[in-house]
Structures are given as C-alpha cells and as structure tokens.
C-alpha cells in the first residue's frame, strides 16, 4: 500500500533581529525591573519587617527566599502555559497575581502570612511573567541576542536604582504597609508588558512544519506494514506518538538527558546560593556599621548603577564574539565571588562604596551572559523548556541561599558572614563552568577529528573512482583495437 503523504513545506524565517523586537526588549526590560529589581530592593522592607515582628535574620530572609524559589519552581509552569495558550495572556495573568500578592502582604499579621502572600503568590506571578517574556526575546533575536539580553536585563538595575530610595521614602511617610500597597499598584505594569508581546512563529513551530512532509511518510511506512496483521497496534502507536509530541511541545523533558545542560544547571544551583543574599543583606550590613538609612539606600542604588554599566559593556563584548561566552561567564562569576569574600573587610562608607562598584560591575557581567550561554547550549527552539527546567533546578539554591546566610549571621552576630557564604558558593559554581568549557572543547576536538577522517575517506573514494574510470577507458580502447 502506498503511504499517504500530507503536509506543506514551511520556509524557515530568520529572527527579525530588530524591528518590533525592540519593543520586546523594552517589555523584557520592565519585567526584569519589576521582578528581580523589586527583589533586590526588598532590603528596605527587610529591616522594617525584622524590627516590626521582632524576628531573627533567618526568619525574615525566608520571605525573599520563598519568592525566589517560587519563581524558579513556577518557571516550567509558565513555559508550558504560554505554549498552551499565549505568552501575552500568561504574562498579564502573572502581573495580576504579583499585584494581588503584594497588596495582600500589606495586611499580613505575621511572618507566615507574608510567606504566603509576598512569597508564594507574588513569586508565582513573577514566574508567569519572566519565563515567557525572556523566551520570546530569544525568538526575536539571533545575531544580536547577547546585546538584546544585556539591554533587557538592565531593567533590573535601572528600577533597583529608582525603587530603593523610593521605597525608603514611602516607608518613612506611610510605614512599610503603605509602601507595600504602593508597590502592589506598581506591579500592575507587568500587565502592560504582557500586552506588548506580539506573537511570532516559534523556531519549534517552523521546524515542526518542515518535518510535516517527512514525518508522516516514515510513520506511514511502518503503520501500513502492520495494518493488515494488527490494526490495534497501529492505533496504539499513533496515539503514543501524538501524546509524546504534544508533551514535548509544552515541556521538553529530554533536556534532562543532555549532559551539558545538567552541568550548567548545577552551576545555576550554586550560583543561586550566592546571587540573592548580598542584595538582601547589604542595607542591614551598612546599618550595622553605623550608616543611616539613606546612606544604606544610596549604596544599593550605586551598585545598581554599576550593574547597569556592567551589563551593557559585557553584553556588547559578548556580542563581538571575541571570547567564547562560557569563558566570559566563568571570569565574571569568579570575580563576583572574590569581591563578596572581600566585602567584610569594609568598615566605612567609602570602602562600602568601592565594594558596591566592584560588586555591581561583576554582577552585571554575570547576568548579561548567563542566558546567552543557555541559548547556545540548547538552541532557540528549546529555549523555553530549557529556561523552565533551568529555573526549576536552580530553585533549591534560590530557596536556601538567604536562610543559610541568615543562619550564619544569627550564629556569628555579624552580617559579613552572609557575604562570605555567598562568595564561597559562587566560587564553587565557577568550577562547573570550567567543566562545561572542557566538555565543549573536547566535543569540538572530536568533531574536527571526525570531519578530517570523513574528508580522508572522501579523498580515497575519489581516487578509487578515478582509477575505475581509467580502467574502464583502457578496457574500451582495448576492445576497439581488438
């Protein structure tokens, strides 16, 4: 029986690398600022909540850690929902949840209620906004992807720079509860970010369209051979293929078998242990050294300004492709860990300002390149699922980082120990990047070796064909002479 072939050829269209893509960059810019920028500015609320509920550093730090962990755990859910419905609707729903959680947190009567409202509800809203937006940014850009990621991530720095003194001003005038109500209203701007997302044919959809001609043919050949003997087997096989295809469309679970992706995810776990603790404890550390609240807020804004510079500069350097992105990331993570290890030596405002300059530059360099490395590892067609799984695996580090730092602070009665813990975690994470770089180099070496062997085989085959042609020609000449 001749297999029935159906489908249509789909031409793979390259990413725009500009045009409306710059509106996607702007939307992602705001999403970064209204999610992770708010988290970095939460140190202002940390001090007030710590005194209001008379709790320990560990207890107060759980608010931020639960928010961060919920963002990471909910990332695969955001990726799957955006594939099932649309990126625009999912991001707008996330913005609404973020606002509801923050407003409800303003009326919390104990820490547990803050864990639920600001931690779980707002954190899940952030997950629904961040993952789909960053995924769509990867679809709109290819050649300029490092630069686009760097520019979009600067939203975290700009809004941290603006929100930190604003939160302090709001707390002084309306207490932390009133400031949190205002912040809930600000979070509604995430819905605007979702409205800016214009649908674009994804790389996965383009690839699926190109395979429509050949996939049914292969399946049809197999099914037709079995149709006469066992039609039930054909039905079960067809249903199984459809279920597996639909599942991989929403969540590409095969990523966990990718060794390079697993190693990079382990880097993310240890990096998350050190990413969020310094921003949370910078304000209380400065206050413990005798600085007033506005000087402490100024330090956060200073680190955000240098963070912005680091993202733009190192994003531009990464876009030049002068150095492999994974090596650039290794250097920046190592520098960031070293700077954090030196932080407890600072005792004056000038020394803390110097720390914030170095910390902001190295942190910006790290954040501007780590998503680009992930896109290079898995490709743009799997970036959505990869981001979801990467955030899910990294969630353990984001959940445990601030509480572990708070535990050392409570035991040692010194906020400097929290920075030491974060620095050690980042140095360990850099070791996984070194391992990933070695794996990439070995893979390229084997590829070159295989390519050279293939070219030698082609050369031998060509020589053999030449000799065959010569022999045939000589044979014909001999027959004519005879």
mmCIF file of N, CA and C in Angstrom, residues 278-347:
data_model
loop_
_atom_site.group_PDB
_atom_site.id
_atom_site.type_symbol
_atom_site.label_atom_id
_atom_site.label_comp_id
_atom_site.label_asym_id
_atom_site.label_seq_id
_atom_site.Cartn_x
_atom_site.Cartn_y
_atom_site.Cartn_z
ATOM 1 N N UNK A 278 23.465 38.744 48.996
ATOM 2 C CA UNK A 278 24.125 40.062 49.160
ATOM 3 C C UNK A 278 23.168 41.238 49.014
ATOM 4 N N UNK A 279 22.287 41.193 48.015
ATOM 5 C CA UNK A 279 21.354 42.311 47.834
ATOM 6 C C UNK A 279 20.415 42.444 49.026
ATOM 7 N N UNK A 280 20.042 41.327 49.640
ATOM 8 C CA UNK A 280 19.125 41.367 50.778
ATOM 9 C C UNK A 280 19.795 41.921 52.023
ATOM 10 N N UNK A 281 21.065 41.592 52.233
ATOM 11 C CA UNK A 281 21.743 41.953 53.487
ATOM 12 C C UNK A 281 22.647 43.171 53.370
ATOM 13 N N UNK A 282 22.705 43.801 52.198
ATOM 14 C CA UNK A 282 23.575 44.975 52.068
ATOM 15 C C UNK A 282 23.091 46.121 52.945
ATOM 16 N N UNK A 283 21.789 46.399 52.934
ATOM 17 C CA UNK A 283 21.256 47.503 53.745
ATOM 18 C C UNK A 283 21.430 47.242 55.239
ATOM 19 N N UNK A 284 21.023 46.078 55.770
ATOM 20 C CA UNK A 284 21.261 45.853 57.205
ATOM 21 C C UNK A 284 22.744 45.803 57.579
ATOM 22 N N UNK A 285 23.596 45.339 56.671
ATOM 23 C CA UNK A 285 25.038 45.342 56.946
ATOM 24 C C UNK A 285 25.549 46.771 57.087
ATOM 25 N N UNK A 286 25.106 47.661 56.181
ATOM 26 C CA UNK A 286 25.519 49.063 56.273
ATOM 27 C C UNK A 286 24.949 49.727 57.526
ATOM 28 N N UNK A 287 23.701 49.400 57.873
ATOM 29 C CA UNK A 287 23.112 49.975 59.086
ATOM 30 C C UNK A 287 23.839 49.486 60.340
ATOM 31 N N UNK A 288 24.316 48.243 60.325
ATOM 32 C CA UNK A 288 25.038 47.716 61.492
ATOM 33 C C UNK A 288 26.390 48.392 61.687
ATOM 34 N N UNK A 289 26.929 48.994 60.617
ATOM 35 C CA UNK A 289 28.199 49.715 60.720
ATOM 36 C C UNK A 289 28.006 51.184 61.101
ATOM 37 N N UNK A 290 26.766 51.608 61.339
ATOM 38 C CA UNK A 290 26.504 52.969 61.794
ATOM 39 C C UNK A 290 26.031 53.925 60.726
ATOM 40 N N UNK A 291 25.814 53.470 59.501
ATOM 41 C CA UNK A 291 25.327 54.352 58.448
ATOM 42 C C UNK A 291 23.820 54.553 58.605
ATOM 43 N N UNK A 292 23.331 55.743 58.194
ATOM 44 C CA UNK A 292 21.890 55.982 58.294
ATOM 45 C C UNK A 292 21.168 55.315 57.130
ATOM 46 N N UNK A 293 19.832 55.354 57.175
ATOM 47 C CA UNK A 293 19.048 54.582 56.209
ATOM 48 C C UNK A 293 19.212 55.067 54.779
ATOM 49 N N UNK A 294 19.397 56.388 54.583
ATOM 50 C CA UNK A 294 19.530 56.885 53.222
ATOM 51 C C UNK A 294 20.920 56.624 52.656
ATOM 52 N N UNK A 295 21.936 56.602 53.495
ATOM 53 C CA UNK A 295 23.264 56.197 53.022
ATOM 54 C C UNK A 295 23.257 54.730 52.607
ATOM 55 N N UNK A 296 22.548 53.900 53.373
ATOM 56 C CA UNK A 296 22.443 52.486 53.008
ATOM 57 C C UNK A 296 21.688 52.317 51.693
ATOM 58 N N UNK A 297 20.617 53.078 51.515
ATOM 59 C CA UNK A 297 19.866 53.011 50.256
ATOM 60 C C UNK A 297 20.706 53.513 49.092
ATOM 61 N N UNK A 298 21.556 54.515 49.354
ATOM 62 C CA UNK A 298 22.430 55.030 48.306
ATOM 63 C C UNK A 298 23.417 53.966 47.838
ATOM 64 N N UNK A 299 23.874 53.124 48.755
ATOM 65 C CA UNK A 299 24.795 52.041 48.373
ATOM 66 C C UNK A 299 24.124 51.068 47.408
ATOM 67 N N UNK A 300 22.858 50.751 47.671
ATOM 68 C CA UNK A 300 22.126 49.852 46.766
ATOM 69 C C UNK A 300 21.970 50.499 45.394
ATOM 70 N N UNK A 301 21.639 51.777 45.358
ATOM 71 C CA UNK A 301 21.498 52.472 44.085
ATOM 72 C C UNK A 301 22.827 52.548 43.348
ATOM 73 N N UNK A 302 23.924 52.728 44.088
ATOM 74 C CA UNK A 302 25.240 52.767 43.455
ATOM 75 C C UNK A 302 25.588 51.425 42.815
ATOM 76 N N UNK A 303 25.332 50.345 43.528
ATOM 77 C CA UNK A 303 25.610 49.022 42.955
ATOM 78 C C UNK A 303 24.726 48.769 41.737
ATOM 79 N N UNK A 304 23.481 49.280 41.764
ATOM 80 C CA UNK A 304 22.583 49.109 40.612
ATOM 81 C C UNK A 304 23.083 49.882 39.397
ATOM 82 N N UNK A 305 23.628 51.089 39.625
ATOM 83 C CA UNK A 305 24.153 51.890 38.513
ATOM 84 C C UNK A 305 25.338 51.198 37.852
ATOM 85 N N UNK A 306 26.251 50.651 38.663
ATOM 86 C CA UNK A 306 27.407 49.938 38.103
ATOM 87 C C UNK A 306 26.989 48.596 37.521
ATOM 88 N N UNK A 307 25.948 48.011 38.076
ATOM 89 C CA UNK A 307 25.378 46.795 37.495
ATOM 90 C C UNK A 307 24.894 47.068 36.077
ATOM 91 N N UNK A 308 24.230 48.207 35.893
ATOM 92 C CA UNK A 308 23.772 48.621 34.568
ATOM 93 C C UNK A 308 24.941 48.757 33.603
ATOM 94 N N UNK A 309 26.004 49.423 34.045
ATOM 95 C CA UNK A 309 27.176 49.594 33.189
ATOM 96 C C UNK A 309 27.799 48.251 32.837
ATOM 97 N N UNK A 310 27.886 47.358 33.820
ATOM 98 C CA UNK A 310 28.473 46.043 33.569
ATOM 99 C C UNK A 310 27.683 45.242 32.553
ATOM 100 N N UNK A 311 26.365 45.311 32.621
ATOM 101 C CA UNK A 311 25.534 44.550 31.681
ATOM 102 C C UNK A 311 25.693 45.062 30.256
ATOM 103 N N UNK A 312 25.685 46.387 30.107
ATOM 104 C CA UNK A 312 25.798 46.956 28.760
ATOM 105 C C UNK A 312 27.175 46.664 28.169
ATOM 106 N N UNK A 313 28.226 46.911 28.932
ATOM 107 C CA UNK A 313 29.589 46.737 28.420
ATOM 108 C C UNK A 313 29.870 45.272 28.103
ATOM 109 N N UNK A 314 29.592 44.385 29.047
ATOM 110 C CA UNK A 314 29.911 42.980 28.825
ATOM 111 C C UNK A 314 28.933 42.333 27.837
ATOM 112 N N UNK A 315 27.710 42.838 27.751
ATOM 113 C CA UNK A 315 26.820 42.365 26.700
ATOM 114 C C UNK A 315 27.337 42.736 25.323
ATOM 115 N N UNK A 316 27.888 43.943 25.203
ATOM 116 C CA UNK A 316 28.483 44.363 23.933
ATOM 117 C C UNK A 316 29.715 43.534 23.606
ATOM 118 N N UNK A 317 30.551 43.266 24.621
ATOM 119 C CA UNK A 317 31.743 42.433 24.411
ATOM 120 C C UNK A 317 31.345 41.023 23.980
ATOM 121 N N UNK A 318 30.322 40.466 24.633
ATOM 122 C CA UNK A 318 29.866 39.121 24.256
ATOM 123 C C UNK A 318 29.327 39.107 22.833
ATOM 124 N N UNK A 319 28.690 40.194 22.412
ATOM 125 C CA UNK A 319 28.138 40.263 21.057
ATOM 126 C C UNK A 319 29.222 40.310 19.997
ATOM 127 N N UNK A 320 30.429 40.776 20.359
ATOM 128 C CA UNK A 320 31.548 40.808 19.410
ATOM 129 C C UNK A 320 32.105 39.417 19.126
ATOM 130 N N UNK A 321 31.804 38.447 20.005
ATOM 131 C CA UNK A 321 32.255 37.053 19.843
ATOM 132 C C UNK A 321 33.775 36.947 19.837
ATOM 133 N N UNK A 322 34.463 37.871 20.552
ATOM 134 C CA UNK A 322 35.913 37.787 20.640
ATOM 135 C C UNK A 322 36.350 36.644 21.552
ATOM 136 N N UNK A 323 35.557 36.370 22.562
ATOM 137 C CA UNK A 323 35.827 35.302 23.519
ATOM 138 C C UNK A 323 34.565 34.452 23.619
ATOM 139 N N UNK A 324 34.746 33.155 23.814
ATOM 140 C CA UNK A 324 33.576 32.298 23.988
ATOM 141 C C UNK A 324 32.778 32.757 25.202
ATOM 142 N N UNK A 325 31.461 32.761 25.048
ATOM 143 C CA UNK A 325 30.593 33.313 26.088
ATOM 144 C C UNK A 325 30.737 32.573 27.405
ATOM 145 N N UNK A 326 30.916 31.258 27.362
ATOM 146 C CA UNK A 326 31.029 30.490 28.604
ATOM 147 C C UNK A 326 32.310 30.863 29.349
ATOM 148 N N UNK A 327 33.368 31.195 28.638
ATOM 149 C CA UNK A 327 34.611 31.615 29.306
ATOM 150 C C UNK A 327 34.459 33.009 29.909
ATOM 151 N N UNK A 328 33.763 33.884 29.195
ATOM 152 C CA UNK A 328 33.493 35.207 29.744
ATOM 153 C C UNK A 328 32.664 35.094 31.014
ATOM 154 N N UNK A 329 31.692 34.194 31.008
ATOM 155 C CA UNK A 329 30.867 33.981 32.196
ATOM 156 C C UNK A 329 31.691 33.414 33.347
ATOM 157 N N UNK A 330 32.614 32.525 33.059
ATOM 158 C CA UNK A 330 33.473 31.946 34.105
ATOM 159 C C UNK A 330 34.296 33.024 34.797
ATOM 160 N N UNK A 331 34.860 33.921 34.019
ATOM 161 C CA UNK A 331 35.678 35.000 34.590
ATOM 162 C C UNK A 331 34.827 35.920 35.462
ATOM 163 N N UNK A 332 33.638 36.284 34.981
ATOM 164 C CA UNK A 332 32.803 37.216 35.735
ATOM 165 C C UNK A 332 32.298 36.593 37.035
ATOM 166 N N UNK A 333 31.942 35.298 37.013
ATOM 167 C CA UNK A 333 31.480 34.637 38.234
ATOM 168 C C UNK A 333 32.606 34.538 39.250
ATOM 169 N N UNK A 334 33.813 34.238 38.801
ATOM 170 C CA UNK A 334 34.960 34.159 39.709
ATOM 171 C C UNK A 334 35.247 35.509 40.346
ATOM 172 N N UNK A 335 35.188 36.574 39.541
ATOM 173 C CA UNK A 335 35.408 37.918 40.089
ATOM 174 C C UNK A 335 34.324 38.282 41.099
ATOM 175 N N UNK A 336 33.078 37.928 40.793
ATOM 176 C CA UNK A 336 31.982 38.237 41.698
ATOM 177 C C UNK A 336 32.169 37.534 43.043
ATOM 178 N N UNK A 337 32.546 36.253 43.019
ATOM 179 C CA UNK A 337 32.790 35.534 44.269
ATOM 180 C C UNK A 337 33.935 36.129 45.066
ATOM 181 N N UNK A 338 34.989 36.543 44.380
ATOM 182 C CA UNK A 338 36.137 37.140 45.069
ATOM 183 C C UNK A 338 35.762 38.463 45.739
ATOM 184 N N UNK A 339 34.984 39.289 45.028
ATOM 185 C CA UNK A 339 34.555 40.576 45.594
ATOM 186 C C UNK A 339 33.719 40.359 46.857
ATOM 187 N N UNK A 340 32.828 39.370 46.832
ATOM 188 C CA UNK A 340 31.996 39.100 48.008
ATOM 189 C C UNK A 340 32.830 38.607 49.191
ATOM 190 N N UNK A 341 33.865 37.857 48.920
ATOM 191 C CA UNK A 341 34.740 37.391 50.002
ATOM 192 C C UNK A 341 35.482 38.552 50.663
ATOM 193 N N UNK A 342 35.717 39.633 49.904
ATOM 194 C CA UNK A 342 36.430 40.790 50.452
ATOM 195 C C UNK A 342 35.496 41.791 51.133
ATOM 196 N N UNK A 343 34.198 41.640 50.970
ATOM 197 C CA UNK A 343 33.242 42.614 51.494
ATOM 198 C C UNK A 343 33.343 42.828 53.002
ATOM 199 N N UNK A 344 33.477 41.776 53.844
ATOM 200 C CA UNK A 344 33.513 42.016 55.292
ATOM 201 C C UNK A 344 34.662 42.897 55.769
ATOM 202 N N UNK A 345 35.659 43.122 54.903
ATOM 203 C CA UNK A 345 36.776 43.996 55.286
ATOM 204 C C UNK A 345 36.379 45.461 55.273
ATOM 205 N N UNK A 346 35.273 45.811 54.605
ATOM 206 C CA UNK A 346 34.834 47.204 54.521
ATOM 207 C C UNK A 346 34.168 47.628 55.828
ATOM 208 N N UNK A 347 34.557 48.807 56.327
ATOM 209 C CA UNK A 347 34.016 49.318 57.596
ATOM 210 C C UNK A 347 33.516 50.753 57.502
#
